[in-house]
């Protein structure tokens, strides 16, 4: 056994240790530097993203819808990194633009943003902003937007798709319709809370008071209640009200504006309204 083990020990003692080739050291050094640089770049992106989200949260705490100019738009929406969705309304609210639809859409948009801001589900994954034409003309030109108002969704990753532009002409710009569209694009469900509207209650109270006062003044002579002509006039007024375009709008909920397919002009009154 000792004679057989001796040659094996001599062969092991005669082996020389193997070293890496001299040319591999620069490669390993380059790989190490690359790993350090990638790690530092990732850390820098995380810090930049944290700063952007913190700034957006600060703006949202002040206003549910914050305004953006060209620089803010490029920094917080176009430039990465971004892990949040941004809903942007492109509008023209300056008085010289005379855009009445923009004012109506802005009110609905503000109701929607307030509903999200003061809900229990509010988080840093969705923000609302707006770009006015007079403050961001370059943005309108860059995105090829030639009408206002326009609602767009900018996802956390990638460019907006066709479905990320809200179809205002077909659906309208009600807060409920916008909330449904946002839920389809972001999976964020917003329950719309509208401020109380007491105009209907006040009108009903005034009507009841008027009728009650009239009956009180004519309490000794109520023969007019049996007047067939008076009831016929009231019936005609009810029939005209029920068959009017206003009642059709109340039931069907059509959009407030119509876009002419030939010249792209936005109109408040449809030229084919009587044929619908």
mmCIF file with all atom_site columns, C-alpha atoms in Angstrom, residues 13-208:
data_model
loop_
_atom_site.group_PDB
_atom_site.id
_atom_site.type_symbol
_atom_site.label_atom_id
_atom_site.label_alt_id
_atom_site.label_comp_id
_atom_site.label_asym_id
_atom_site.label_entity_id
_atom_site.label_seq_id
_atom_site.pdbx_PDB_ins_code
_atom_site.Cartn_x
_atom_site.Cartn_y
_atom_site.Cartn_z
_atom_site.occupancy
_atom_site.B_iso_or_equiv
_atom_site.pdbx_formal_charge
_atom_site.auth_seq_id
_atom_site.auth_comp_id
_atom_site.auth_asym_id
_atom_site.auth_atom_id
_atom_site.pdbx_PDB_model_num
ATOM 1   C CA . UNK A 1 13  ? 3.618   17.322 -5.554  1.00 0.00 ? 13  UNK A CA 1
ATOM 2   C CA . UNK A 1 14  ? 4.858   17.797 -9.086  1.00 0.00 ? 14  UNK A CA 1
ATOM 3   C CA . UNK A 1 15  ? 1.705   19.598 -10.259 1.00 0.00 ? 15  UNK A CA 1
ATOM 4   C CA . UNK A 1 16  ? 1.955   23.366 -10.578 1.00 0.00 ? 16  UNK A CA 1
ATOM 5   C CA . UNK A 1 17  ? -0.863  25.678 -9.441  1.00 0.00 ? 17  UNK A CA 1
ATOM 6   C CA . UNK A 1 18  ? -2.922  27.182 -12.272 1.00 0.00 ? 18  UNK A CA 1
ATOM 7   C CA . UNK A 1 19  ? -3.414  30.923 -12.442 1.00 0.00 ? 19  UNK A CA 1
ATOM 8   C CA . UNK A 1 20  ? -5.834  33.001 -14.482 1.00 0.00 ? 20  UNK A CA 1
ATOM 9   C CA . UNK A 1 21  ? -4.407  34.472 -17.662 1.00 0.00 ? 21  UNK A CA 1
ATOM 10  C CA . UNK A 1 22  ? -3.005  37.927 -17.279 1.00 0.00 ? 22  UNK A CA 1
ATOM 11  C CA . UNK A 1 23  ? -5.478  39.359 -19.830 1.00 0.00 ? 23  UNK A CA 1
ATOM 12  C CA . UNK A 1 24  ? -8.519  38.334 -17.754 1.00 0.00 ? 24  UNK A CA 1
ATOM 13  C CA . UNK A 1 25  ? -7.812  40.841 -14.959 1.00 0.00 ? 25  UNK A CA 1
ATOM 14  C CA . UNK A 1 26  ? -8.899  43.915 -16.996 1.00 0.00 ? 26  UNK A CA 1
ATOM 15  C CA . UNK A 1 27  ? -12.074 42.061 -17.958 1.00 0.00 ? 27  UNK A CA 1
ATOM 16  C CA . UNK A 1 28  ? -12.917 41.292 -14.326 1.00 0.00 ? 28  UNK A CA 1
ATOM 17  C CA . UNK A 1 29  ? -12.136 44.867 -13.343 1.00 0.00 ? 29  UNK A CA 1
ATOM 18  C CA . UNK A 1 30  ? -14.392 46.175 -16.120 1.00 0.00 ? 30  UNK A CA 1
ATOM 19  C CA . UNK A 1 31  ? -17.176 43.821 -15.047 1.00 0.00 ? 31  UNK A CA 1
ATOM 20  C CA . UNK A 1 32  ? -16.858 44.998 -11.439 1.00 0.00 ? 32  UNK A CA 1
ATOM 21  C CA . UNK A 1 33  ? -16.997 48.648 -12.470 1.00 0.00 ? 33  UNK A CA 1
ATOM 22  C CA . UNK A 1 34  ? -20.018 47.935 -14.659 1.00 0.00 ? 34  UNK A CA 1
ATOM 23  C CA . UNK A 1 35  ? -21.855 46.287 -11.753 1.00 0.00 ? 35  UNK A CA 1
ATOM 24  C CA . UNK A 1 36  ? -21.054 49.233 -9.504  1.00 0.00 ? 36  UNK A CA 1
ATOM 25  C CA . UNK A 1 37  ? -22.262 51.680 -12.143 1.00 0.00 ? 37  UNK A CA 1
ATOM 26  C CA . UNK A 1 38  ? -25.507 49.774 -12.724 1.00 0.00 ? 38  UNK A CA 1
ATOM 27  C CA . UNK A 1 39  ? -26.149 49.634 -9.007  1.00 0.00 ? 39  UNK A CA 1
ATOM 28  C CA . UNK A 1 40  ? -25.519 53.352 -8.669  1.00 0.00 ? 40  UNK A CA 1
ATOM 29  C CA . UNK A 1 41  ? -27.765 54.099 -11.667 1.00 0.00 ? 41  UNK A CA 1
ATOM 30  C CA . UNK A 1 42  ? -30.583 52.041 -10.191 1.00 0.00 ? 42  UNK A CA 1
ATOM 31  C CA . UNK A 1 43  ? -30.238 53.852 -6.885  1.00 0.00 ? 43  UNK A CA 1
ATOM 32  C CA . UNK A 1 44  ? -30.297 57.178 -8.691  1.00 0.00 ? 44  UNK A CA 1
ATOM 33  C CA . UNK A 1 45  ? -33.497 56.215 -10.522 1.00 0.00 ? 45  UNK A CA 1
ATOM 34  C CA . UNK A 1 46  ? -35.153 55.198 -7.282  1.00 0.00 ? 46  UNK A CA 1
ATOM 35  C CA . UNK A 1 47  ? -34.218 58.502 -5.664  1.00 0.00 ? 47  UNK A CA 1
ATOM 36  C CA . UNK A 1 48  ? -35.476 60.462 -8.677  1.00 0.00 ? 48  UNK A CA 1
ATOM 37  C CA . UNK A 1 49  ? -38.754 58.539 -8.686  1.00 0.00 ? 49  UNK A CA 1
ATOM 38  C CA . UNK A 1 50  ? -39.215 59.134 -4.964  1.00 0.00 ? 50  UNK A CA 1
ATOM 39  C CA . UNK A 1 51  ? -38.658 62.876 -5.466  1.00 0.00 ? 51  UNK A CA 1
ATOM 40  C CA . UNK A 1 52  ? -41.190 63.010 -8.306  1.00 0.00 ? 52  UNK A CA 1
ATOM 41  C CA . UNK A 1 53  ? -43.858 61.132 -6.355  1.00 0.00 ? 53  UNK A CA 1
ATOM 42  C CA . UNK A 1 54  ? -43.253 63.291 -3.282  1.00 0.00 ? 54  UNK A CA 1
ATOM 43  C CA . UNK A 1 55  ? -43.671 66.453 -5.361  1.00 0.00 ? 55  UNK A CA 1
ATOM 44  C CA . UNK A 1 56  ? -46.872 65.170 -6.970  1.00 0.00 ? 56  UNK A CA 1
ATOM 45  C CA . UNK A 1 57  ? -48.306 64.225 -3.595  1.00 0.00 ? 57  UNK A CA 1
ATOM 46  C CA . UNK A 1 58  ? -47.529 67.708 -2.295  1.00 0.00 ? 58  UNK A CA 1
ATOM 47  C CA . UNK A 1 59  ? -49.323 69.303 -5.245  1.00 0.00 ? 59  UNK A CA 1
ATOM 48  C CA . UNK A 1 60  ? -52.300 66.958 -4.800  1.00 0.00 ? 60  UNK A CA 1
ATOM 49  C CA . UNK A 1 61  ? -52.570 67.917 -1.144  1.00 0.00 ? 61  UNK A CA 1
ATOM 50  C CA . UNK A 1 62  ? -53.041 71.530 -2.216  1.00 0.00 ? 62  UNK A CA 1
ATOM 51  C CA . UNK A 1 63  ? -55.251 70.998 -5.266  1.00 0.00 ? 63  UNK A CA 1
ATOM 52  C CA . UNK A 1 64  ? -56.961 67.930 -6.645  1.00 0.00 ? 64  UNK A CA 1
ATOM 53  C CA . UNK A 1 65  ? -56.105 69.060 -10.182 1.00 0.00 ? 65  UNK A CA 1
ATOM 54  C CA . UNK A 1 66  ? -52.763 70.815 -10.612 1.00 0.00 ? 66  UNK A CA 1
ATOM 55  C CA . UNK A 1 67  ? -51.721 72.803 -13.653 1.00 0.00 ? 67  UNK A CA 1
ATOM 56  C CA . UNK A 1 68  ? -48.761 71.856 -15.830 1.00 0.00 ? 68  UNK A CA 1
ATOM 57  C CA . UNK A 1 69  ? -46.626 73.774 -18.281 1.00 0.00 ? 69  UNK A CA 1
ATOM 58  C CA . UNK A 1 70  ? -44.170 72.408 -20.804 1.00 0.00 ? 70  UNK A CA 1
ATOM 59  C CA . UNK A 1 71  ? -41.292 71.827 -18.369 1.00 0.00 ? 71  UNK A CA 1
ATOM 60  C CA . UNK A 1 72  ? -43.439 70.070 -15.757 1.00 0.00 ? 72  UNK A CA 1
ATOM 61  C CA . UNK A 1 73  ? -45.115 67.950 -18.406 1.00 0.00 ? 73  UNK A CA 1
ATOM 62  C CA . UNK A 1 74  ? -41.809 66.707 -19.779 1.00 0.00 ? 74  UNK A CA 1
ATOM 63  C CA . UNK A 1 75  ? -40.375 66.059 -16.313 1.00 0.00 ? 75  UNK A CA 1
ATOM 64  C CA . UNK A 1 76  ? -43.300 64.344 -14.601 1.00 0.00 ? 76  UNK A CA 1
ATOM 65  C CA . UNK A 1 77  ? -45.098 62.688 -17.526 1.00 0.00 ? 77  UNK A CA 1
ATOM 66  C CA . UNK A 1 78  ? -42.777 62.145 -20.475 1.00 0.00 ? 78  UNK A CA 1
ATOM 67  C CA . UNK A 1 79  ? -39.466 61.479 -18.717 1.00 0.00 ? 79  UNK A CA 1
ATOM 68  C CA . UNK A 1 80  ? -38.863 58.167 -16.896 1.00 0.00 ? 80  UNK A CA 1
ATOM 69  C CA . UNK A 1 81  ? -38.849 56.767 -14.284 1.00 0.00 ? 81  UNK A CA 1
ATOM 70  C CA . UNK A 1 82  ? -42.577 56.707 -13.520 1.00 0.00 ? 82  UNK A CA 1
ATOM 71  C CA . UNK A 1 83  ? -44.673 54.196 -11.602 1.00 0.00 ? 83  UNK A CA 1
ATOM 72  C CA . UNK A 1 84  ? -47.925 56.182 -11.521 1.00 0.00 ? 84  UNK A CA 1
ATOM 73  C CA . UNK A 1 85  ? -50.736 56.944 -13.949 1.00 0.00 ? 85  UNK A CA 1
ATOM 74  C CA . UNK A 1 86  ? -51.508 60.512 -14.921 1.00 0.00 ? 86  UNK A CA 1
ATOM 75  C CA . UNK A 1 87  ? -54.846 61.782 -16.223 1.00 0.00 ? 87  UNK A CA 1
ATOM 76  C CA . UNK A 1 88  ? -54.425 65.030 -18.148 1.00 0.00 ? 88  UNK A CA 1
ATOM 77  C CA . UNK A 1 89  ? -57.133 67.341 -19.433 1.00 0.00 ? 89  UNK A CA 1
ATOM 78  C CA . UNK A 1 90  ? -55.983 69.488 -22.346 1.00 0.00 ? 90  UNK A CA 1
ATOM 79  C CA . UNK A 1 91  ? -58.189 72.549 -22.325 1.00 0.00 ? 91  UNK A CA 1
ATOM 80  C CA . UNK A 1 92  ? -58.492 76.246 -23.153 1.00 0.00 ? 92  UNK A CA 1
ATOM 81  C CA . UNK A 1 93  ? -59.989 78.111 -20.193 1.00 0.00 ? 93  UNK A CA 1
ATOM 82  C CA . UNK A 1 94  ? -58.846 81.631 -20.983 1.00 0.00 ? 94  UNK A CA 1
ATOM 83  C CA . UNK A 1 95  ? -61.771 84.019 -21.611 1.00 0.00 ? 95  UNK A CA 1
ATOM 84  C CA . UNK A 1 96  ? -60.467 85.056 -25.021 1.00 0.00 ? 96  UNK A CA 1
ATOM 85  C CA . UNK A 1 97  ? -60.767 81.436 -26.220 1.00 0.00 ? 97  UNK A CA 1
ATOM 86  C CA . UNK A 1 98  ? -64.537 81.477 -25.606 1.00 0.00 ? 98  UNK A CA 1
ATOM 87  C CA . UNK A 1 99  ? -64.661 77.733 -24.968 1.00 0.00 ? 99  UNK A CA 1
ATOM 88  C CA . UNK A 1 100 ? -67.869 77.163 -23.018 1.00 0.00 ? 100 UNK A CA 1
ATOM 89  C CA . UNK A 1 101 ? -67.511 73.386 -23.333 1.00 0.00 ? 101 UNK A CA 1
ATOM 90  C CA . UNK A 1 102 ? -64.109 73.631 -21.651 1.00 0.00 ? 102 UNK A CA 1
ATOM 91  C CA . UNK A 1 103 ? -65.648 75.267 -18.602 1.00 0.00 ? 103 UNK A CA 1
ATOM 92  C CA . UNK A 1 104 ? -68.359 72.624 -18.324 1.00 0.00 ? 104 UNK A CA 1
ATOM 93  C CA . UNK A 1 105 ? -65.831 69.822 -18.748 1.00 0.00 ? 105 UNK A CA 1
ATOM 94  C CA . UNK A 1 106 ? -63.537 71.428 -16.183 1.00 0.00 ? 106 UNK A CA 1
ATOM 95  C CA . UNK A 1 107 ? -66.335 71.390 -13.590 1.00 0.00 ? 107 UNK A CA 1
ATOM 96  C CA . UNK A 1 108 ? -66.977 67.671 -14.144 1.00 0.00 ? 108 UNK A CA 1
ATOM 97  C CA . UNK A 1 109 ? -63.248 66.949 -14.108 1.00 0.00 ? 109 UNK A CA 1
ATOM 98  C CA . UNK A 1 110 ? -62.880 68.816 -10.825 1.00 0.00 ? 110 UNK A CA 1
ATOM 99  C CA . UNK A 1 111 ? -65.738 66.811 -9.270  1.00 0.00 ? 111 UNK A CA 1
ATOM 100 C CA . UNK A 1 112 ? -64.040 63.578 -10.325 1.00 0.00 ? 112 UNK A CA 1
ATOM 101 C CA . UNK A 1 113 ? -60.625 64.632 -8.993  1.00 0.00 ? 113 UNK A CA 1
ATOM 102 C CA . UNK A 1 114 ? -62.116 65.763 -5.683  1.00 0.00 ? 114 UNK A CA 1
ATOM 103 C CA . UNK A 1 115 ? -63.913 62.431 -5.349  1.00 0.00 ? 115 UNK A CA 1
ATOM 104 C CA . UNK A 1 116 ? -60.576 60.641 -5.747  1.00 0.00 ? 116 UNK A CA 1
ATOM 105 C CA . UNK A 1 117 ? -58.607 63.033 -3.541  1.00 0.00 ? 117 UNK A CA 1
ATOM 106 C CA . UNK A 1 118 ? -60.951 62.729 -0.557  1.00 0.00 ? 118 UNK A CA 1
ATOM 107 C CA . UNK A 1 119 ? -61.737 59.018 -0.878  1.00 0.00 ? 119 UNK A CA 1
ATOM 108 C CA . UNK A 1 120 ? -60.307 56.372 1.417   1.00 0.00 ? 120 UNK A CA 1
ATOM 109 C CA . UNK A 1 121 ? -58.666 54.639 -1.567  1.00 0.00 ? 121 UNK A CA 1
ATOM 110 C CA . UNK A 1 122 ? -56.513 57.664 -2.457  1.00 0.00 ? 122 UNK A CA 1
ATOM 111 C CA . UNK A 1 123 ? -52.876 56.720 -3.114  1.00 0.00 ? 123 UNK A CA 1
ATOM 112 C CA . UNK A 1 124 ? -49.845 57.780 -5.158  1.00 0.00 ? 124 UNK A CA 1
ATOM 113 C CA . UNK A 1 125 ? -50.717 55.608 -8.165  1.00 0.00 ? 125 UNK A CA 1
ATOM 114 C CA . UNK A 1 126 ? -53.050 58.092 -9.870  1.00 0.00 ? 126 UNK A CA 1
ATOM 115 C CA . UNK A 1 127 ? -52.889 61.866 -10.305 1.00 0.00 ? 127 UNK A CA 1
ATOM 116 C CA . UNK A 1 128 ? -55.010 64.466 -12.102 1.00 0.00 ? 128 UNK A CA 1
ATOM 117 C CA . UNK A 1 129 ? -53.594 67.454 -13.946 1.00 0.00 ? 129 UNK A CA 1
ATOM 118 C CA . UNK A 1 130 ? -54.497 69.825 -16.753 1.00 0.00 ? 130 UNK A CA 1
ATOM 119 C CA . UNK A 1 131 ? -52.653 71.695 -19.459 1.00 0.00 ? 131 UNK A CA 1
ATOM 120 C CA . UNK A 1 132 ? -54.056 74.974 -20.736 1.00 0.00 ? 132 UNK A CA 1
ATOM 121 C CA . UNK A 1 133 ? -53.426 75.831 -24.357 1.00 0.00 ? 133 UNK A CA 1
ATOM 122 C CA . UNK A 1 134 ? -52.037 79.270 -23.514 1.00 0.00 ? 134 UNK A CA 1
ATOM 123 C CA . UNK A 1 135 ? -49.577 77.723 -21.041 1.00 0.00 ? 135 UNK A CA 1
ATOM 124 C CA . UNK A 1 136 ? -48.503 74.684 -23.059 1.00 0.00 ? 136 UNK A CA 1
ATOM 125 C CA . UNK A 1 137 ? -48.893 75.344 -26.769 1.00 0.00 ? 137 UNK A CA 1
ATOM 126 C CA . UNK A 1 138 ? -45.815 73.233 -27.479 1.00 0.00 ? 138 UNK A CA 1
ATOM 127 C CA . UNK A 1 139 ? -47.423 70.240 -25.741 1.00 0.00 ? 139 UNK A CA 1
ATOM 128 C CA . UNK A 1 140 ? -50.530 70.518 -27.930 1.00 0.00 ? 140 UNK A CA 1
ATOM 129 C CA . UNK A 1 141 ? -48.315 70.578 -31.006 1.00 0.00 ? 141 UNK A CA 1
ATOM 130 C CA . UNK A 1 142 ? -46.164 67.703 -29.793 1.00 0.00 ? 142 UNK A CA 1
ATOM 131 C CA . UNK A 1 143 ? -49.173 65.457 -29.150 1.00 0.00 ? 143 UNK A CA 1
ATOM 132 C CA . UNK A 1 144 ? -50.990 66.685 -32.272 1.00 0.00 ? 144 UNK A CA 1
ATOM 133 C CA . UNK A 1 145 ? -54.023 67.843 -30.269 1.00 0.00 ? 145 UNK A CA 1
ATOM 134 C CA . UNK A 1 146 ? -56.192 70.223 -32.301 1.00 0.00 ? 146 UNK A CA 1
ATOM 135 C CA . UNK A 1 147 ? -59.348 70.361 -30.177 1.00 0.00 ? 147 UNK A CA 1
ATOM 136 C CA . UNK A 1 148 ? -60.241 71.059 -26.568 1.00 0.00 ? 148 UNK A CA 1
ATOM 137 C CA . UNK A 1 149 ? -61.165 69.670 -24.181 1.00 0.00 ? 149 UNK A CA 1
ATOM 138 C CA . UNK A 1 150 ? -59.267 66.393 -24.592 1.00 0.00 ? 150 UNK A CA 1
ATOM 139 C CA . UNK A 1 151 ? -58.674 63.812 -21.863 1.00 0.00 ? 151 UNK A CA 1
ATOM 140 C CA . UNK A 1 152 ? -55.664 61.492 -22.018 1.00 0.00 ? 152 UNK A CA 1
ATOM 141 C CA . UNK A 1 153 ? -54.256 58.775 -19.778 1.00 0.00 ? 153 UNK A CA 1
ATOM 142 C CA . UNK A 1 154 ? -50.484 58.395 -19.525 1.00 0.00 ? 154 UNK A CA 1
ATOM 143 C CA . UNK A 1 155 ? -49.672 54.900 -18.185 1.00 0.00 ? 155 UNK A CA 1
ATOM 144 C CA . UNK A 1 156 ? -46.742 54.145 -15.860 1.00 0.00 ? 156 UNK A CA 1
ATOM 145 C CA . UNK A 1 157 ? -44.857 52.382 -18.652 1.00 0.00 ? 157 UNK A CA 1
ATOM 146 C CA . UNK A 1 158 ? -44.855 52.864 -22.382 1.00 0.00 ? 158 UNK A CA 1
ATOM 147 C CA . UNK A 1 159 ? -46.625 55.356 -24.573 1.00 0.00 ? 159 UNK A CA 1
ATOM 148 C CA . UNK A 1 160 ? -50.354 56.074 -24.511 1.00 0.00 ? 160 UNK A CA 1
ATOM 149 C CA . UNK A 1 161 ? -52.433 53.872 -26.790 1.00 0.00 ? 161 UNK A CA 1
ATOM 150 C CA . UNK A 1 162 ? -55.493 54.813 -28.765 1.00 0.00 ? 162 UNK A CA 1
ATOM 151 C CA . UNK A 1 163 ? -57.797 53.720 -25.933 1.00 0.00 ? 163 UNK A CA 1
ATOM 152 C CA . UNK A 1 164 ? -55.932 56.078 -23.571 1.00 0.00 ? 164 UNK A CA 1
ATOM 153 C CA . UNK A 1 165 ? -57.661 59.021 -25.262 1.00 0.00 ? 165 UNK A CA 1
ATOM 154 C CA . UNK A 1 166 ? -61.174 59.533 -23.950 1.00 0.00 ? 166 UNK A CA 1
ATOM 155 C CA . UNK A 1 167 ? -63.899 59.503 -26.621 1.00 0.00 ? 167 UNK A CA 1
ATOM 156 C CA . UNK A 1 168 ? -65.599 62.702 -25.574 1.00 0.00 ? 168 UNK A CA 1
ATOM 157 C CA . UNK A 1 169 ? -67.770 63.091 -28.687 1.00 0.00 ? 169 UNK A CA 1
ATOM 158 C CA . UNK A 1 170 ? -69.373 59.669 -28.239 1.00 0.00 ? 170 UNK A CA 1
ATOM 159 C CA . UNK A 1 171 ? -69.586 59.337 -24.441 1.00 0.00 ? 171 UNK A CA 1
ATOM 160 C CA . UNK A 1 172 ? -69.672 62.910 -23.133 1.00 0.00 ? 172 UNK A CA 1
ATOM 161 C CA . UNK A 1 173 ? -67.585 64.361 -20.330 1.00 0.00 ? 173 UNK A CA 1
ATOM 162 C CA . UNK A 1 174 ? -69.651 63.556 -17.244 1.00 0.00 ? 174 UNK A CA 1
ATOM 163 C CA . UNK A 1 175 ? -67.714 62.661 -14.107 1.00 0.00 ? 175 UNK A CA 1
ATOM 164 C CA . UNK A 1 176 ? -69.301 59.205 -14.011 1.00 0.00 ? 176 UNK A CA 1
ATOM 165 C CA . UNK A 1 177 ? -68.300 58.461 -17.607 1.00 0.00 ? 177 UNK A CA 1
ATOM 166 C CA . UNK A 1 178 ? -64.753 59.626 -16.929 1.00 0.00 ? 178 UNK A CA 1
ATOM 167 C CA . UNK A 1 179 ? -64.560 57.448 -13.808 1.00 0.00 ? 179 UNK A CA 1
ATOM 168 C CA . UNK A 1 180 ? -65.629 54.380 -15.801 1.00 0.00 ? 180 UNK A CA 1
ATOM 169 C CA . UNK A 1 181 ? -62.997 55.093 -18.454 1.00 0.00 ? 181 UNK A CA 1
ATOM 170 C CA . UNK A 1 182 ? -60.297 55.510 -15.797 1.00 0.00 ? 182 UNK A CA 1
ATOM 171 C CA . UNK A 1 183 ? -61.306 52.204 -14.209 1.00 0.00 ? 183 UNK A CA 1
ATOM 172 C CA . UNK A 1 184 ? -60.905 50.477 -17.586 1.00 0.00 ? 184 UNK A CA 1
ATOM 173 C CA . UNK A 1 185 ? -57.451 51.962 -18.131 1.00 0.00 ? 185 UNK A CA 1
ATOM 174 C CA . UNK A 1 186 ? -55.967 51.862 -14.615 1.00 0.00 ? 186 UNK A CA 1
ATOM 175 C CA . UNK A 1 187 ? -58.075 49.411 -12.550 1.00 0.00 ? 187 UNK A CA 1
ATOM 176 C CA . UNK A 1 188 ? -58.655 52.287 -10.110 1.00 0.00 ? 188 UNK A CA 1
ATOM 177 C CA . UNK A 1 189 ? -62.340 52.617 -9.254  1.00 0.00 ? 189 UNK A CA 1
ATOM 178 C CA . UNK A 1 190 ? -63.527 56.065 -8.218  1.00 0.00 ? 190 UNK A CA 1
ATOM 179 C CA . UNK A 1 191 ? -66.899 56.655 -6.614  1.00 0.00 ? 191 UNK A CA 1
ATOM 180 C CA . UNK A 1 192 ? -68.121 60.061 -7.713  1.00 0.00 ? 192 UNK A CA 1
ATOM 181 C CA . UNK A 1 193 ? -69.437 62.321 -4.952  1.00 0.00 ? 193 UNK A CA 1
ATOM 182 C CA . UNK A 1 194 ? -71.275 65.366 -6.233  1.00 0.00 ? 194 UNK A CA 1
ATOM 183 C CA . UNK A 1 195 ? -71.854 68.424 -4.061  1.00 0.00 ? 195 UNK A CA 1
ATOM 184 C CA . UNK A 1 196 ? -75.467 68.706 -2.916  1.00 0.00 ? 196 UNK A CA 1
ATOM 185 C CA . UNK A 1 197 ? -77.741 70.575 -5.300  1.00 0.00 ? 197 UNK A CA 1
ATOM 186 C CA . UNK A 1 198 ? -80.665 72.226 -3.567  1.00 0.00 ? 198 UNK A CA 1
ATOM 187 C CA . UNK A 1 199 ? -82.079 73.991 -6.625  1.00 0.00 ? 199 UNK A CA 1
ATOM 188 C CA . UNK A 1 200 ? -84.713 71.283 -7.231  1.00 0.00 ? 200 UNK A CA 1
ATOM 189 C CA . UNK A 1 201 ? -85.773 71.306 -3.590  1.00 0.00 ? 201 UNK A CA 1
ATOM 190 C CA . UNK A 1 202 ? -86.025 75.096 -3.563  1.00 0.00 ? 202 UNK A CA 1
ATOM 191 C CA . UNK A 1 203 ? -88.037 75.116 -6.793  1.00 0.00 ? 203 UNK A CA 1
ATOM 192 C CA . UNK A 1 204 ? -90.438 72.503 -5.426  1.00 0.00 ? 204 UNK A CA 1
ATOM 193 C CA . UNK A 1 205 ? -90.848 74.434 -2.182  1.00 0.00 ? 205 UNK A CA 1
ATOM 194 C CA . UNK A 1 206 ? -91.596 77.635 -4.115  1.00 0.00 ? 206 UNK A CA 1
ATOM 195 C CA . UNK A 1 207 ? -94.149 75.833 -6.284  1.00 0.00 ? 207 UNK A CA 1
ATOM 196 C CA . UNK A 1 208 ? -95.912 74.318 -3.273  1.00 0.00 ? 208 UNK A CA 1
#
